[in-house]
Tab-separated table of C-alpha atoms and ligand atoms in Angstrom:
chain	number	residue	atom	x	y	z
A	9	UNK	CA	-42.097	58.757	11.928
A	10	UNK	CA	-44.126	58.665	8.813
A	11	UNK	CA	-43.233	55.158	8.440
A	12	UNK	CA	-45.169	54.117	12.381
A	13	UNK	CA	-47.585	56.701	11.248
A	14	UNK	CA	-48.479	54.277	8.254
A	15	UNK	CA	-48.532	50.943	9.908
A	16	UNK	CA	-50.781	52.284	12.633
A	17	UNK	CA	-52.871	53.636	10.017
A	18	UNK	CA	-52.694	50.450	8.157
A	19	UNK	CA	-53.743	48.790	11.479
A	20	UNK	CA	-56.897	51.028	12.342
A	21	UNK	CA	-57.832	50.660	8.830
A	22	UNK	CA	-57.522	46.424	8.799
A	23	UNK	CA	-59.304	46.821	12.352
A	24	UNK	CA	-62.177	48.406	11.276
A	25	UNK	CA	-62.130	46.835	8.007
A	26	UNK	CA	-62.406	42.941	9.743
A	27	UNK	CA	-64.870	44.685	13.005
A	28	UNK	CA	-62.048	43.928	15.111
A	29	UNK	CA	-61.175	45.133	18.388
A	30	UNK	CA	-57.569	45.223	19.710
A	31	UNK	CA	-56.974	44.845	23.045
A	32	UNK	CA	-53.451	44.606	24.854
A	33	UNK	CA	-52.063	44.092	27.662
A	34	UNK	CA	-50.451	46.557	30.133
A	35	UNK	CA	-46.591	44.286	29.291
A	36	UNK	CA	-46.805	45.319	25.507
A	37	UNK	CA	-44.251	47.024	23.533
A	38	UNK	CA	-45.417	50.588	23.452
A	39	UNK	CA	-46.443	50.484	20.144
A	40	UNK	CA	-48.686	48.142	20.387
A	41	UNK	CA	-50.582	49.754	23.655
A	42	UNK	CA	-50.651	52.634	21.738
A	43	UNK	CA	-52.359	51.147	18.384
A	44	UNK	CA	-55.032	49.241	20.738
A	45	UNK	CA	-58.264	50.424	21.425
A	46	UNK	CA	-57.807	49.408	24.964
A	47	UNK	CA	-54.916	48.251	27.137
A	48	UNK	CA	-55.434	46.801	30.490
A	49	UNK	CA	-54.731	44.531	32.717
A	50	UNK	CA	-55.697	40.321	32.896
A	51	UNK	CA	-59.041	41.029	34.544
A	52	UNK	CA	-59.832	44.054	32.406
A	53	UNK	CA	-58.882	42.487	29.371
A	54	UNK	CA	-61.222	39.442	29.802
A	55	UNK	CA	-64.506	41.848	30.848
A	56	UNK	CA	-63.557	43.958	27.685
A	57	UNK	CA	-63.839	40.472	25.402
A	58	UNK	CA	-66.769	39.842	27.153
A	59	UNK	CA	-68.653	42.741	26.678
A	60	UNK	CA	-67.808	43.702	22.968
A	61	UNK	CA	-70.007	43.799	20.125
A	62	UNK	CA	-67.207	43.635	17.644
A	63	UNK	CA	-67.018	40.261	15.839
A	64	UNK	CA	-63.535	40.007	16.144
A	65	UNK	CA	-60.851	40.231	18.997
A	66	UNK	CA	-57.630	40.867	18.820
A	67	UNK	CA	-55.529	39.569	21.878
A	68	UNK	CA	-52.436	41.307	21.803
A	69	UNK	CA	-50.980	39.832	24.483
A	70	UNK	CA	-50.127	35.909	25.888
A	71	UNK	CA	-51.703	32.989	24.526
A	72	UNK	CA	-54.032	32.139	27.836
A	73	UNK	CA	-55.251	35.520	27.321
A	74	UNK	CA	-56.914	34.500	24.263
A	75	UNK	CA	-57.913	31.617	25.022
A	76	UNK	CA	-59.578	33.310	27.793
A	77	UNK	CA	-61.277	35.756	25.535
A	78	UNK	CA	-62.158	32.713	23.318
A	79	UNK	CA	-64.112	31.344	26.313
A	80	UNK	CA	-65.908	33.950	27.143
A	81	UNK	CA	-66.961	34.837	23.781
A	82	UNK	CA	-67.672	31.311	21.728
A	83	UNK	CA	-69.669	33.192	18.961
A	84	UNK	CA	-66.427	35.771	18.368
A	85	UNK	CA	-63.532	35.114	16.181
A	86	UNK	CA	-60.115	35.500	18.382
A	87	UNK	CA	-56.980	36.227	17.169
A	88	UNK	CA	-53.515	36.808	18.191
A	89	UNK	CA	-50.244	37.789	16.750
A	90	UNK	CA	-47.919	34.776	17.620
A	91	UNK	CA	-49.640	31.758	19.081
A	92	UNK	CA	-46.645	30.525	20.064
A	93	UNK	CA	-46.462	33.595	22.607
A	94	UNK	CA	-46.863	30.903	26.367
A	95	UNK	CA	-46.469	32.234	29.635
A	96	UNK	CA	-43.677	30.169	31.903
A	97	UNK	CA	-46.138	30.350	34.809
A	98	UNK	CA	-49.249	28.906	32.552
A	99	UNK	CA	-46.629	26.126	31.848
A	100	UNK	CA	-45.655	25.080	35.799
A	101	UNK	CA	-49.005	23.717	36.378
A	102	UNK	CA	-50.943	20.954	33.759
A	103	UNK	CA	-54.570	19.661	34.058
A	104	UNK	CA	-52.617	15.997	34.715
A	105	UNK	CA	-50.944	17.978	38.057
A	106	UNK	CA	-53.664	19.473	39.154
A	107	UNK	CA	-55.877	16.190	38.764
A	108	UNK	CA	-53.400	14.357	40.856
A	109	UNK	CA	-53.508	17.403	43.168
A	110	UNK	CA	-57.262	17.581	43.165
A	111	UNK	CA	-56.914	13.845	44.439
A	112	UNK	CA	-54.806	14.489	47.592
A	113	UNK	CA	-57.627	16.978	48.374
A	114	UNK	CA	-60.588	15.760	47.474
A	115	UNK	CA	-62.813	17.923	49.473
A	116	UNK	CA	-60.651	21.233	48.482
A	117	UNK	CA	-62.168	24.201	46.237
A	118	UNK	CA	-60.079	24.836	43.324
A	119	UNK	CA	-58.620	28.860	42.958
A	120	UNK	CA	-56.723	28.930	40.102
A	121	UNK	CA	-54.690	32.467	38.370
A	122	UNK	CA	-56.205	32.631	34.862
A	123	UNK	CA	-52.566	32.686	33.994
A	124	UNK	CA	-53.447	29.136	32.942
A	125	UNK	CA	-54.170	27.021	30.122
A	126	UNK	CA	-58.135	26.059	29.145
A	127	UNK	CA	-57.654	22.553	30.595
A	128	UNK	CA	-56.040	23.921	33.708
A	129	UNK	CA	-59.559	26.349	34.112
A	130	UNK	CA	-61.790	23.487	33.487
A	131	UNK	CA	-60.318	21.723	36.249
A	132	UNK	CA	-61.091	25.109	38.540
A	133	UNK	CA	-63.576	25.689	40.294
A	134	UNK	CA	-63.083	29.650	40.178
A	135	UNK	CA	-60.146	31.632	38.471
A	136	UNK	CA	-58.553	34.807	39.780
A	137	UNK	CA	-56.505	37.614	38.290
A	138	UNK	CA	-54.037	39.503	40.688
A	139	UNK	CA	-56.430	42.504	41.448
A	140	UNK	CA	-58.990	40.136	42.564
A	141	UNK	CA	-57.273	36.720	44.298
A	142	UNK	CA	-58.201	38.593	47.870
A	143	UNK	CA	-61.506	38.559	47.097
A	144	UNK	CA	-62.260	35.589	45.198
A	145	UNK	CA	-60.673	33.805	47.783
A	146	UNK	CA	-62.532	35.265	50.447
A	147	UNK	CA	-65.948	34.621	48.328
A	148	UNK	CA	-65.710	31.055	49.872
A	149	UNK	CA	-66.529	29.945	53.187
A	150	UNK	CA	-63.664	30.413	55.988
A	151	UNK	CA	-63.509	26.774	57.339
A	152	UNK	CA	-63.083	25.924	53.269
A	153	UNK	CA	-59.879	23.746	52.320
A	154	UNK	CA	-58.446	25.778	49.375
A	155	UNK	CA	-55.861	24.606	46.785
A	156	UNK	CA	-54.515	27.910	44.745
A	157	UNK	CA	-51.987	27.633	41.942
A	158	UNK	CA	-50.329	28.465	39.836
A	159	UNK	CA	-48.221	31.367	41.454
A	160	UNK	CA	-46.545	30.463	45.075
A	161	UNK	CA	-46.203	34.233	45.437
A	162	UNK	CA	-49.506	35.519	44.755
A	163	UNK	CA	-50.646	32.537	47.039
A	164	UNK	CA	-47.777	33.028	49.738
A	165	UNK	CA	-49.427	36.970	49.335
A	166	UNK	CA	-53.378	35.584	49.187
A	167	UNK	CA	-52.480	33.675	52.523
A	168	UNK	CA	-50.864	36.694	54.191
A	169	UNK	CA	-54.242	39.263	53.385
A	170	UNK	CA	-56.512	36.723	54.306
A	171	UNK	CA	-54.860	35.333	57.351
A	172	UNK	CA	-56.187	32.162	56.428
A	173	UNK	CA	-54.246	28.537	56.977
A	174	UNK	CA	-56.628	26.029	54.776
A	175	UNK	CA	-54.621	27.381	51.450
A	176	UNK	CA	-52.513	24.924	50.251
A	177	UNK	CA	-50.191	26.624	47.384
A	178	UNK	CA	-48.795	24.929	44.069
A	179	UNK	CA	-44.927	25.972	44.156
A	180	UNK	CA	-45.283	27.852	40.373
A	181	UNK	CA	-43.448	31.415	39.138
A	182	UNK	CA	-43.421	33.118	36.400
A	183	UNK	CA	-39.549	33.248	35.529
A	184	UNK	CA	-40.099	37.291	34.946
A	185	UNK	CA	-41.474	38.404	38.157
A	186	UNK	CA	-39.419	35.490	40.326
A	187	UNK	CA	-36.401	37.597	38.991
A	188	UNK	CA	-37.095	40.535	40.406
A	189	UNK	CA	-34.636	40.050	43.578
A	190	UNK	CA	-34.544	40.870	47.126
A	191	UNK	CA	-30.942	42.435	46.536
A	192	UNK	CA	-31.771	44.588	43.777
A	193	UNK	CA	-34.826	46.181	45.920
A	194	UNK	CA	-33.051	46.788	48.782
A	195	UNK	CA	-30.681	48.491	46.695
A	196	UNK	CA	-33.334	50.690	44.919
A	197	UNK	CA	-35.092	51.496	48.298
A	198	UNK	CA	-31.792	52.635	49.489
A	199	UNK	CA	-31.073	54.851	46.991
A	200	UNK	CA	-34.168	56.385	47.009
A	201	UNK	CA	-35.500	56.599	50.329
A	202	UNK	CA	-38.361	58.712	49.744
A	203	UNK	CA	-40.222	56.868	46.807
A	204	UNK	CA	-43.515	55.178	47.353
A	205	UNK	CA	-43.092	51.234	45.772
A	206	UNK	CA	-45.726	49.312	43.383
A	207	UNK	CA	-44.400	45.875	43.747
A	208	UNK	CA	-47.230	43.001	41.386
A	209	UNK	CA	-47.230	40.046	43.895
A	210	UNK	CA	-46.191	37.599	41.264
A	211	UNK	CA	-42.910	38.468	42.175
A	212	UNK	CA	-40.080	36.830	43.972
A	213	UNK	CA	-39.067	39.336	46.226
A	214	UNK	CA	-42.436	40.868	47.631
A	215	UNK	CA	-42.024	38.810	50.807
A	216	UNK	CA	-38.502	40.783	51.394
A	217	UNK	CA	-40.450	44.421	50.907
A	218	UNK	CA	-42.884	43.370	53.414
A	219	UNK	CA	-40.040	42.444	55.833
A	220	UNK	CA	-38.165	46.044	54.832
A	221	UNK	CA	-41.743	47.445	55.869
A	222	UNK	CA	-42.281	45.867	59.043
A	223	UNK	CA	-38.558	46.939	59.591
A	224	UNK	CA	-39.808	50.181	59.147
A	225	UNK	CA	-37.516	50.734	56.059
A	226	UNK	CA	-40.221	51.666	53.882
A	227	UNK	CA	-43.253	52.798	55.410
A	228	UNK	CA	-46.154	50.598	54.911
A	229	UNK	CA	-47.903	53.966	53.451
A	230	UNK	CA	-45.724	53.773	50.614
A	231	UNK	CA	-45.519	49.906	49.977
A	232	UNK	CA	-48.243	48.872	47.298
A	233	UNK	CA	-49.196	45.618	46.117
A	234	UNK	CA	-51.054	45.921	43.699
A	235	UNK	CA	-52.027	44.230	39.790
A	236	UNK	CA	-51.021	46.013	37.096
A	237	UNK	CA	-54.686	47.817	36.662
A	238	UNK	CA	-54.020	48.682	40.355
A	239	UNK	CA	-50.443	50.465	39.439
A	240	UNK	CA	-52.221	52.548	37.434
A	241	UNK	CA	-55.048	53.323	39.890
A	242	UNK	CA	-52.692	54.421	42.373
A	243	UNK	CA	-50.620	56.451	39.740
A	244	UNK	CA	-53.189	58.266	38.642
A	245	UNK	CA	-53.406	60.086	42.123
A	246	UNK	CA	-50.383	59.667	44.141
A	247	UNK	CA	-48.348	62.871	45.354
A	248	UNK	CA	-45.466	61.201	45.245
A	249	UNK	CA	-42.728	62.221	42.758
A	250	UNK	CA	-40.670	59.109	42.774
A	251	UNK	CA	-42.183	55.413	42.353
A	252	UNK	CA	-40.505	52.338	42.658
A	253	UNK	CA	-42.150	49.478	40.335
A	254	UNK	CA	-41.563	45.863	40.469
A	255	UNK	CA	-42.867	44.020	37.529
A	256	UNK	CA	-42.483	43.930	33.954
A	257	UNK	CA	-40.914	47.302	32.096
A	258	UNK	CA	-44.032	47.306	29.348
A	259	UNK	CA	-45.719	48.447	32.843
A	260	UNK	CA	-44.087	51.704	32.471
A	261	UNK	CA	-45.580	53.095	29.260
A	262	UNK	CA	-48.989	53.363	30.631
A	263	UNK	CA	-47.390	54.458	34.471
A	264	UNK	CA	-45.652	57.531	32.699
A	265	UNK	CA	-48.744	58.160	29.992
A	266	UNK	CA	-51.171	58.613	33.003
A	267	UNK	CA	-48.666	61.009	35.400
A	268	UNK	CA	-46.036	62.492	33.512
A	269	UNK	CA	-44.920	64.432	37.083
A	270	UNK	CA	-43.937	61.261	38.480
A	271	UNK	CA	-40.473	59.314	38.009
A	272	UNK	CA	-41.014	55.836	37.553
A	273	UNK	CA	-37.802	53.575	37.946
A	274	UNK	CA	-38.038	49.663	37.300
A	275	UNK	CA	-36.846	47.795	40.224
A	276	UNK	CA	-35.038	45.426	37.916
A	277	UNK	CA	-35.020	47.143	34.139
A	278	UNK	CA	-34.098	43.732	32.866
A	279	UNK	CA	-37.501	42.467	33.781
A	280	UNK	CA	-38.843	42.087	30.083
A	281	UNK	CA	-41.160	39.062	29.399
A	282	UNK	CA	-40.278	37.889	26.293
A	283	UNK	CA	-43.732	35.814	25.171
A	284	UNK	CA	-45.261	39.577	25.905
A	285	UNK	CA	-42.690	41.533	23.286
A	286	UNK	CA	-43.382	38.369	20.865
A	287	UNK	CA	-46.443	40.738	19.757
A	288	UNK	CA	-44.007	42.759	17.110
A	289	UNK	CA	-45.675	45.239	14.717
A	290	UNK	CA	-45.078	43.132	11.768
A	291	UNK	CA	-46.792	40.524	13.415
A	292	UNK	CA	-49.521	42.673	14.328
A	293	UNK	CA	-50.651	43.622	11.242
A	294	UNK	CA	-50.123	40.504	9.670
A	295	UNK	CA	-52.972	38.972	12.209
A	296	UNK	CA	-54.956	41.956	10.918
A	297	UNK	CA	-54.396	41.055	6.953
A	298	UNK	CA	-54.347	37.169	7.179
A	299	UNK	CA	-57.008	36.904	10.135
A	300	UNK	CA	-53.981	34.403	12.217
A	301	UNK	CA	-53.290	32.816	14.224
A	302	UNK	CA	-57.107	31.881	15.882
A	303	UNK	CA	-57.419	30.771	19.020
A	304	UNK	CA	-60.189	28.192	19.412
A	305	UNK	CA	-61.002	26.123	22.700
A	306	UNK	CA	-62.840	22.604	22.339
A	307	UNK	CA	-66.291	23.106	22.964
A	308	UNK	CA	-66.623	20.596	25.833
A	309	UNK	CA	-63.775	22.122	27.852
A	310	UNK	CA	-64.833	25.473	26.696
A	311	UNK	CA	-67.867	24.769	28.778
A	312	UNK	CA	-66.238	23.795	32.052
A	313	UNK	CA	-63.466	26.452	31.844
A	314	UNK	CA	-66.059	29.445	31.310
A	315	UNK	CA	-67.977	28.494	34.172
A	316	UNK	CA	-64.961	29.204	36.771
A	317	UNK	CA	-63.929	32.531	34.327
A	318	UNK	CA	-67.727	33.606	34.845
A	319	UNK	CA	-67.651	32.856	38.495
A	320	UNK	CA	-64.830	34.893	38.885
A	321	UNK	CA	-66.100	38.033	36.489
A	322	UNK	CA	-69.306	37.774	38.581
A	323	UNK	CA	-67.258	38.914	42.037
A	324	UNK	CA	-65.534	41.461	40.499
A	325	UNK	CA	-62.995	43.232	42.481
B	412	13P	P1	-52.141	41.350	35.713
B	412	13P	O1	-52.224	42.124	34.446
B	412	13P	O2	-53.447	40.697	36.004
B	412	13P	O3	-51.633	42.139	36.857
B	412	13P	O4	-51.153	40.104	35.434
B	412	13P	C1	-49.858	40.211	35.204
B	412	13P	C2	-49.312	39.162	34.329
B	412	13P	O5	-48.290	38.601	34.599
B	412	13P	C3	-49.947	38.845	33.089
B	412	13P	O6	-49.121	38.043	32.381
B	413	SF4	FE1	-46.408	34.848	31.985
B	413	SF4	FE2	-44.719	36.165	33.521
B	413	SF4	FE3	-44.849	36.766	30.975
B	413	SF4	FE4	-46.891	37.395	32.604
B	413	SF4	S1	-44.831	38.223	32.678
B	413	SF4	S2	-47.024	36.447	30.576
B	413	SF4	S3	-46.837	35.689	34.022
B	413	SF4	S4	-44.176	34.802	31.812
């Protein structure tokens, strides 16, 4: 105890020492969300970059993440643990794909997840973040050809909400959320009949829990699909003493921190992304001592990529 007690000391104390802010995301080892000054989800993690007057950021979280704080703020020094920390669904779509995509389409509006790298933005027209893909989407004009990518199930999901048929999807996952089965939430819903469900629409089987809905297995008042900043939302207030949650397990720190009446179960409790838990407290405070690894973007594509990261910040949702 007094050991954790001294490296989070030693981490306030290199924080305030370098004017750095940590931020982290909701999939974080506990320790880590509990170090950082704030923890949030993809959307709320890229306003919070954007509107702090520290010099420094700390992204403690996946490497897009950074970059996308590096972006947004080109006069702030951004940092993260382990640079090497990717994101599987960042990697199934490259600026050369989506060029050669943008060329089938040439008329189409590019939506893109801001689970993606710089060049991948800069090729966007507009990103999106899970709590706001409904909306951005529906910023644009109905009779407008869309191409959305990365994530086929966030897109299969965008498709369904909007009831709109001009979205062509790129056929990416992120391997995490893909292997969240069908199987093992039926099984789960089964054996507890009476919990509401948070299921993040990255993943694989949120086309089977809409099916188990409409079957009237699980009562569409209790199915949520929501971000992870939505989880939390609906946490926060629900009556229900049993949830359900389908997504990564770092999720359920900050699930059980803000209702500690609830029982949260993981659909699949094997659903740990590994880039997310390469943010270790070693490496943590080493970022903080030795001010690595930064995260820069070229200038030029810095440029292109902030304008569809500011579109999307300027819709909100
Ligand atoms: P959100 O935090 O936007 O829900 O995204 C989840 C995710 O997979 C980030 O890696
Ligand atoms: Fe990427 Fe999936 Fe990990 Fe999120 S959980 S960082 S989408 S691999």
């Amino acid at each position: 105890c007094s050991i954790s007690t001294t490296w989070a000391d030693d981490v306030r104390r290199l924080a305030r020492e370098r004017d750095a802010i940590i931020l982290a995301h909701n999939y974080q080892a506990p320790e880590i969300q509990d170090v950082a000054d704030h923890v949030g989800d993809s959307l709320a993690l890229a306003r919070l970059a954007a509107n702090s007057s520290a010099s420094t950021i700390v992204l403690a979280g996946v490497h897009f993440m950074a970059e996308t704080a590096a972006l947004l703020c080109p006069d702030k020094t951004v940092l993260i643990p382990d640079a090497q920390a990717g994101c599987s669904l960042a990697d199934s779509l490259t600026a050369e794909q989506l060029r050669a995509w943008k060329a089938e389409y040439p008329d189409a509006a590019v939506v893109t997840y801001v689970n993606t790298t710089a060049e991948v933005k800069a090729e966007s027209d507009i990103c999106c973040t899970s709590s706001n893909a409904v909306d951005v989407v529906n910023s644009l004009p109905a009779d407008q050809e869309i191409l959305f990518g990365p994530d086929q199930f966030l897109g299969a999901h965008v498709r369904r909400v909007t009831g709109r048929h001009n979205i062509h999807v790129w056929m990416g996952e992120c391997h995490v959320h893909a292997d969240i089965s069908p199987t093992q939430l039926r099984d789960q819903v089964e054996a507890n009949p009476d919990a509401d469900l948070y299921i993040h629409p990255e993943c694989g089987c949120t086309t089977s829990a809409l099916w188990l809905t409409s079957n009237g297995d699980l009562p569409s008042e209790r199915t949520h699909v929501l971000s992870t900043g939505g989880m939390l939302d609906a946490a926060r207030t629900t009556r229900n003493r049993q949830v359900l949650v389908a997504t990564e397990t770092g999720m359920l720190h900050q699930l059980r921190q803000v209702n500690t009446d609830t029982t949260f179960t993981p659909i699949n409790p094997d659903a740990v992304c590994p880039f997310m838990k390469m943010t270790t407290p070693e490496k943590l405070l080493r970022c903080l001592e030795t001010g690595r690894d930064v995260v820069t973007v070229d200038p030029v594509l810095a440029t292109k990529a902030r304008t569809a990261v500011e579109r999307m910040i300027a819709i909100g949702g």
